[in-house]
Amino acid sequence: MPEGAFADGPVLVTGASGFVGRHLTREFVRGGARVRGLVRPGSAGLEAGVEPAPAGDLLDRVAVRRACAGVHTVVHLAARVHVMRDTAADPLAEFRAVNVEGTRVLVEEAAAAGVRRLVFASSVKAVGESTPDGCWTDAVEPRPVDPYGISKLEAEGVVRAVAGAAGMHAPILRLPLVYGTGVKGNMRTLFAAVRRGIPLPLGGIRNRRSLLFTGNLVAAVHAVLAAPAAARETFFVSDDHDLSTAELVRGIARALGRRPRLIHVPPALFRAAGAAGDLAARFAPVPLTTAAVDRLLGSLCRDVSRLRALTGYRPPFTPGEGLREVGAGFVKG
């Protein structure tokens, strides 16, 4: 039987067909919850056991209103996501249309439908890109540096204002890189490189990066929904065990049963290559620029002690366990 926030009716998950959405809805269904998924027309299918809401994007008030009918809990994942080379004429306007105004429509319609609880999945990019002076706490002043981060910070403000006025329990989780079975992007690229035995020039990197395994995200969502003290709060969330880039590669190698092939390259050489890339980027796209090097070498870690204190959040999986699950799925294909 479903427990806690899912015991009094269906839970609506926006973005339910995405990578994170599929993991969350699968676990919610396994826990006995009745789950409804809202996705855009033409999106991928939903997990088994997930009830499809009438298809529609977040700006379609009629579709959102129908999706919220009879729902007491919403987990809002849907967003226009960050991309490395955005080709939109006005990226900020595009991000705001979906991430800010779409969120406004959802929270307004949820409030009108009598939804009691809403978890908003924000991003660490709402705060910034690096933590050169130690890990961020929840009290850090946000300084987003790109259109995606700006839009997510503005969406947080919408949630606080609209949900707060409605008396809704509406915690916000600022997510780091989320990984799990089927992960794509840079994490998948690292898994592929390690599996193929490609030497990686990452052995000299001594940074700190906070990551979040999907199983731990599920636990965090349950924790903030169950804790009255979380009702109006914004939290960083992670595995609560930071890794350097080199440690991540070693963890991936263990998960795949491979030997890590790490080469020590001084950070100064990376920075010189990034500066050269900046010059080349004036004429054509290049993979290595100063900004890319900063992301590679820099730290981005979060202190989740406040989340633990107010909600009792305890990550049920270690990074090693999460990476092993990803590795098992990666080997299967």
XYZ file of C-alpha atoms in Angstrom:
333
model
C 0.000 0.000 0.000
C 1.229 3.526 -0.697
C 2.369 5.494 2.310
C 2.733 9.128 3.310
C 2.114 11.738 0.632
C 0.979 9.133 -1.903
C -1.685 7.509 0.277
C -4.436 10.081 -0.343
C -4.630 10.019 -4.136
C -2.627 9.914 -7.343
C 0.689 11.696 -7.723
C 1.227 13.709 -10.897
C 4.740 13.693 -12.342
C 5.549 16.190 -15.087
C 8.315 15.208 -17.480
C 7.479 11.588 -16.663
C 8.970 10.194 -19.879
C 12.406 11.740 -19.347
C 15.433 10.064 -17.804
C 14.737 11.229 -14.245
C 10.974 10.974 -14.666
C 11.108 7.336 -15.706
C 13.228 6.414 -12.703
C 10.984 8.247 -10.245
C 7.693 6.983 -11.644
C 8.996 3.400 -11.745
C 9.926 3.561 -8.066
C 6.672 5.285 -7.101
C 4.672 2.542 -8.837
C 6.763 -0.135 -7.122
C 5.905 1.508 -3.820
C 2.202 1.132 -4.507
C 1.440 4.704 -5.545
C -1.040 5.580 -8.235
C 1.033 7.645 -10.668
C -0.127 9.946 -13.444
C 2.356 11.209 -16.024
C 2.136 14.485 -17.945
C 4.211 14.604 -21.123
C 4.287 16.643 -24.309
C 2.656 15.242 -27.448
C 5.116 12.996 -29.264
C 7.191 12.234 -26.174
C 8.476 8.762 -25.378
C 6.169 6.323 -23.641
C 5.638 6.077 -19.908
C 6.774 3.390 -17.495
C 4.487 0.418 -16.935
C 1.744 1.221 -14.456
C 1.824 4.986 -15.042
C -1.509 6.506 -16.013
C -1.138 8.932 -18.940
C -2.614 12.370 -18.453
C -4.015 14.042 -21.574
C -0.921 15.004 -23.574
C 0.012 18.651 -23.459
C 2.881 20.983 -22.703
C 3.113 23.114 -19.593
C 1.702 26.180 -21.341
C -1.514 24.316 -22.240
C -3.730 25.313 -19.312
C -6.533 22.967 -20.299
C -4.219 19.945 -20.405
C -2.542 20.936 -17.138
C -5.922 21.494 -15.457
C -7.091 18.034 -16.505
C -3.826 16.478 -15.358
C -4.192 18.047 -11.896
C -7.795 16.926 -11.378
C -8.073 14.699 -8.318
C -4.355 14.945 -7.566
C -3.006 15.816 -4.120
C 0.737 15.610 -4.871
C 2.782 16.903 -7.831
C 6.440 16.262 -8.632
C 7.474 18.844 -11.223
C 10.394 17.677 -13.373
C 9.490 18.981 -16.834
C 11.795 21.685 -18.175
C 13.655 22.965 -21.171
C 17.012 21.490 -20.276
C 20.499 22.930 -20.496
C 22.384 22.279 -23.743
C 26.035 23.024 -24.498
C 25.488 24.717 -27.869
C 22.050 26.295 -27.886
C 20.986 27.361 -31.384
C 17.911 29.344 -30.319
C 17.899 32.974 -31.439
C 17.077 34.059 -27.878
C 17.898 31.186 -25.489
C 16.815 33.070 -22.360
C 13.369 33.761 -23.816
C 13.010 30.089 -24.772
C 14.038 28.926 -21.301
C 11.719 31.413 -19.619
C 8.748 30.357 -21.738
C 8.925 26.759 -20.516
C 10.762 26.857 -17.210
C 9.221 30.009 -15.748
C 5.847 30.507 -17.417
C 5.207 26.771 -17.727
C 5.915 26.385 -14.025
C 3.580 29.295 -13.288
C 0.751 27.613 -15.207
C 1.347 24.308 -13.435
C 1.456 25.737 -9.909
C -1.563 27.989 -10.501
C -3.628 25.104 -11.862
C -2.409 22.789 -9.117
C -3.459 25.311 -6.481
C -6.863 25.753 -8.126
C -7.334 21.966 -8.178
C -6.608 21.668 -4.469
C -3.193 20.036 -4.763
C -1.678 19.930 -1.283
C 1.968 19.153 -2.004
C 4.382 19.982 -4.816
C 8.072 19.192 -5.160
C 9.906 21.355 -7.676
C 13.067 19.941 -9.248
C 15.334 22.938 -9.718
C 19.043 22.821 -10.530
C 22.368 23.745 -8.974
C 22.758 25.954 -12.044
C 20.197 28.258 -10.441
C 23.032 29.156 -8.065
C 26.144 29.002 -10.240
C 28.773 26.839 -11.894
C 31.613 26.311 -9.419
C 32.525 26.307 -5.734
C 36.149 27.484 -5.591
C 35.994 28.357 -1.879
C 34.409 25.207 -0.445
C 31.010 23.556 -0.666
C 27.862 25.632 -0.999
C 25.303 25.594 1.774
C 21.613 26.340 1.271
C 22.310 29.924 2.394
C 24.526 30.729 -0.604
C 23.520 33.741 -2.693
C 22.432 32.565 -6.169
C 24.534 33.836 -9.068
C 23.414 31.917 -12.163
C 25.670 32.394 -15.163
C 23.639 31.105 -18.105
C 20.055 31.348 -19.430
C 19.093 27.925 -18.100
C 20.255 28.755 -14.580
C 18.544 32.155 -14.682
C 15.271 30.546 -15.739
C 15.428 27.908 -12.994
C 16.081 30.558 -10.336
C 13.132 32.596 -11.608
C 10.970 29.458 -11.586
C 11.894 28.908 -7.937
C 10.515 32.367 -7.220
C 7.259 31.486 -8.966
C 6.885 28.331 -6.881
C 7.522 30.208 -3.631
C 5.058 32.971 -4.487
C 2.169 30.983 -5.962
C 2.416 27.858 -3.819
C 3.053 29.943 -0.719
C -0.056 32.047 -1.313
C -2.075 28.843 -1.707
C -0.726 27.348 1.517
C 0.796 24.447 -0.377
C 3.609 22.254 0.957
C 6.128 23.076 -1.778
C 9.794 22.231 -1.150
C 12.391 22.907 -3.841
C 15.292 20.554 -4.580
C 18.327 21.903 -6.434
C 19.611 18.890 -8.317
C 23.216 18.281 -9.384
C 24.126 15.842 -12.162
C 21.740 12.904 -11.733
C 22.942 9.455 -12.758
C 21.328 6.034 -12.955
C 20.672 3.223 -15.396
C 20.369 4.661 -18.897
C 22.213 7.899 -18.099
C 23.399 9.836 -21.129
C 25.689 12.789 -21.734
C 29.132 13.116 -20.183
C 28.581 10.319 -17.679
C 27.771 7.833 -20.422
C 30.798 9.044 -22.394
C 33.020 8.314 -19.377
C 31.552 4.831 -18.983
C 32.172 4.124 -22.665
C 35.759 5.385 -22.513
C 36.597 3.338 -19.421
C 35.001 0.222 -20.862
C 37.046 0.582 -24.047
C 40.248 1.090 -22.065
C 40.905 4.560 -23.431
C 43.628 6.414 -21.472
C 42.115 9.494 -19.827
C 44.228 12.555 -18.906
C 42.290 13.107 -15.678
C 44.584 11.585 -13.054
C 45.828 14.924 -11.764
C 42.434 16.515 -11.130
C 41.793 17.063 -7.412
C 38.388 18.712 -7.468
C 35.176 17.882 -5.583
C 31.917 17.180 -7.407
C 28.531 16.381 -5.873
C 26.429 13.868 -7.803
C 23.013 12.302 -7.200
C 22.025 8.692 -7.870
C 18.405 8.223 -8.946
C 17.697 5.962 -5.975
C 18.842 8.704 -3.623
C 16.702 11.260 -5.450
C 13.655 9.064 -4.814
C 14.564 9.017 -1.122
C 14.973 12.807 -1.081
C 11.564 13.365 -2.675
C 9.910 11.141 -0.075
C 11.828 12.907 2.703
C 10.801 16.448 1.753
C 7.198 15.422 1.166
C 6.960 13.806 4.600
C 8.658 16.553 6.629
C 6.445 19.487 7.704
C 9.605 21.561 8.228
C 10.367 21.316 4.494
C 7.149 23.026 3.394
C 8.669 26.327 2.220
C 12.314 25.342 1.995
C 14.913 25.104 -0.762
C 17.566 22.412 -0.469
C 20.659 21.172 -2.196
C 20.596 17.393 -2.530
C 23.318 14.889 -3.386
C 24.713 11.459 -2.545
C 26.379 13.237 0.417
C 29.745 11.865 -0.682
C 31.674 14.045 -3.115
C 34.099 12.650 -5.695
C 36.971 14.108 -7.666
C 36.901 13.518 -11.408
C 39.713 10.978 -10.992
C 37.808 9.193 -8.208
C 34.734 9.069 -10.427
C 36.732 7.383 -13.191
C 38.095 4.848 -10.700
C 34.570 4.170 -9.439
C 33.333 3.624 -12.984
C 36.218 1.243 -13.631
C 35.315 -0.800 -10.542
C 31.679 -0.876 -11.626
C 32.689 -2.241 -15.034
C 35.370 -4.607 -13.761
C 38.000 -2.679 -15.678
C 41.350 -1.198 -14.766
C 41.323 2.606 -14.829
C 43.797 4.099 -17.269
C 44.428 7.541 -15.831
C 47.217 9.794 -17.050
C 48.472 12.673 -14.922
C 48.306 15.920 -16.911
C 49.136 19.143 -15.039
C 46.160 21.537 -14.815
C 48.321 24.248 -16.405
C 48.403 22.283 -19.654
C 44.614 22.025 -19.667
C 44.355 25.775 -19.153
C 46.803 26.463 -21.980
C 44.774 24.201 -24.258
C 41.600 25.998 -23.213
C 43.114 29.381 -24.061
C 44.105 28.073 -27.486
C 40.587 26.740 -27.904
C 39.167 30.187 -27.167
C 41.068 31.552 -30.167
C 40.001 28.695 -32.423
C 36.371 29.032 -31.304
C 36.179 32.382 -33.095
C 36.191 30.457 -36.351
C 34.592 27.081 -35.573
C 33.154 25.120 -32.630
C 35.843 23.396 -30.546
C 35.477 20.965 -27.616
C 38.048 22.537 -25.293
C 37.754 26.186 -24.269
C 38.524 28.031 -21.055
C 34.925 27.551 -19.933
C 35.116 23.818 -20.649
C 38.406 23.536 -18.761
C 36.917 25.377 -15.785
C 34.074 22.845 -15.683
C 36.527 19.954 -15.986
C 38.956 21.112 -13.305
C 36.630 23.016 -11.018
C 34.738 21.887 -7.951
C 30.965 21.964 -7.619
C 30.005 20.536 -4.245
C 27.047 21.089 -1.956
C 26.539 20.690 1.776
C 23.310 18.730 2.376
C 23.456 18.780 6.179
C 20.419 21.062 6.390
C 18.363 18.675 4.247
C 19.410 15.853 6.565
C 18.574 17.849 9.700
C 15.129 19.096 8.634
C 13.855 16.004 6.813
C 15.835 13.013 8.035
C 17.180 12.414 4.513
C 19.711 9.597 4.493
C 20.959 8.479 1.066
C 20.217 4.727 0.907
C 22.852 4.166 -1.791
C 26.569 4.958 -1.838
C 28.124 6.349 -5.040
C 29.813 2.977 -5.537
C 26.469 1.176 -5.403
C 24.926 3.673 -7.799
C 27.793 3.361 -10.269
C 27.559 -0.439 -10.128
C 23.891 -0.253 -11.076
C 24.701 2.053 -13.976
C 27.540 -0.249 -15.012
C 25.306 -3.322 -14.993
C 22.823 -1.598 -17.275
C 25.612 -0.270 -19.482
C 27.064 -3.744 -20.035
C 23.620 -5.143 -20.904
C 23.362 -2.615 -23.689
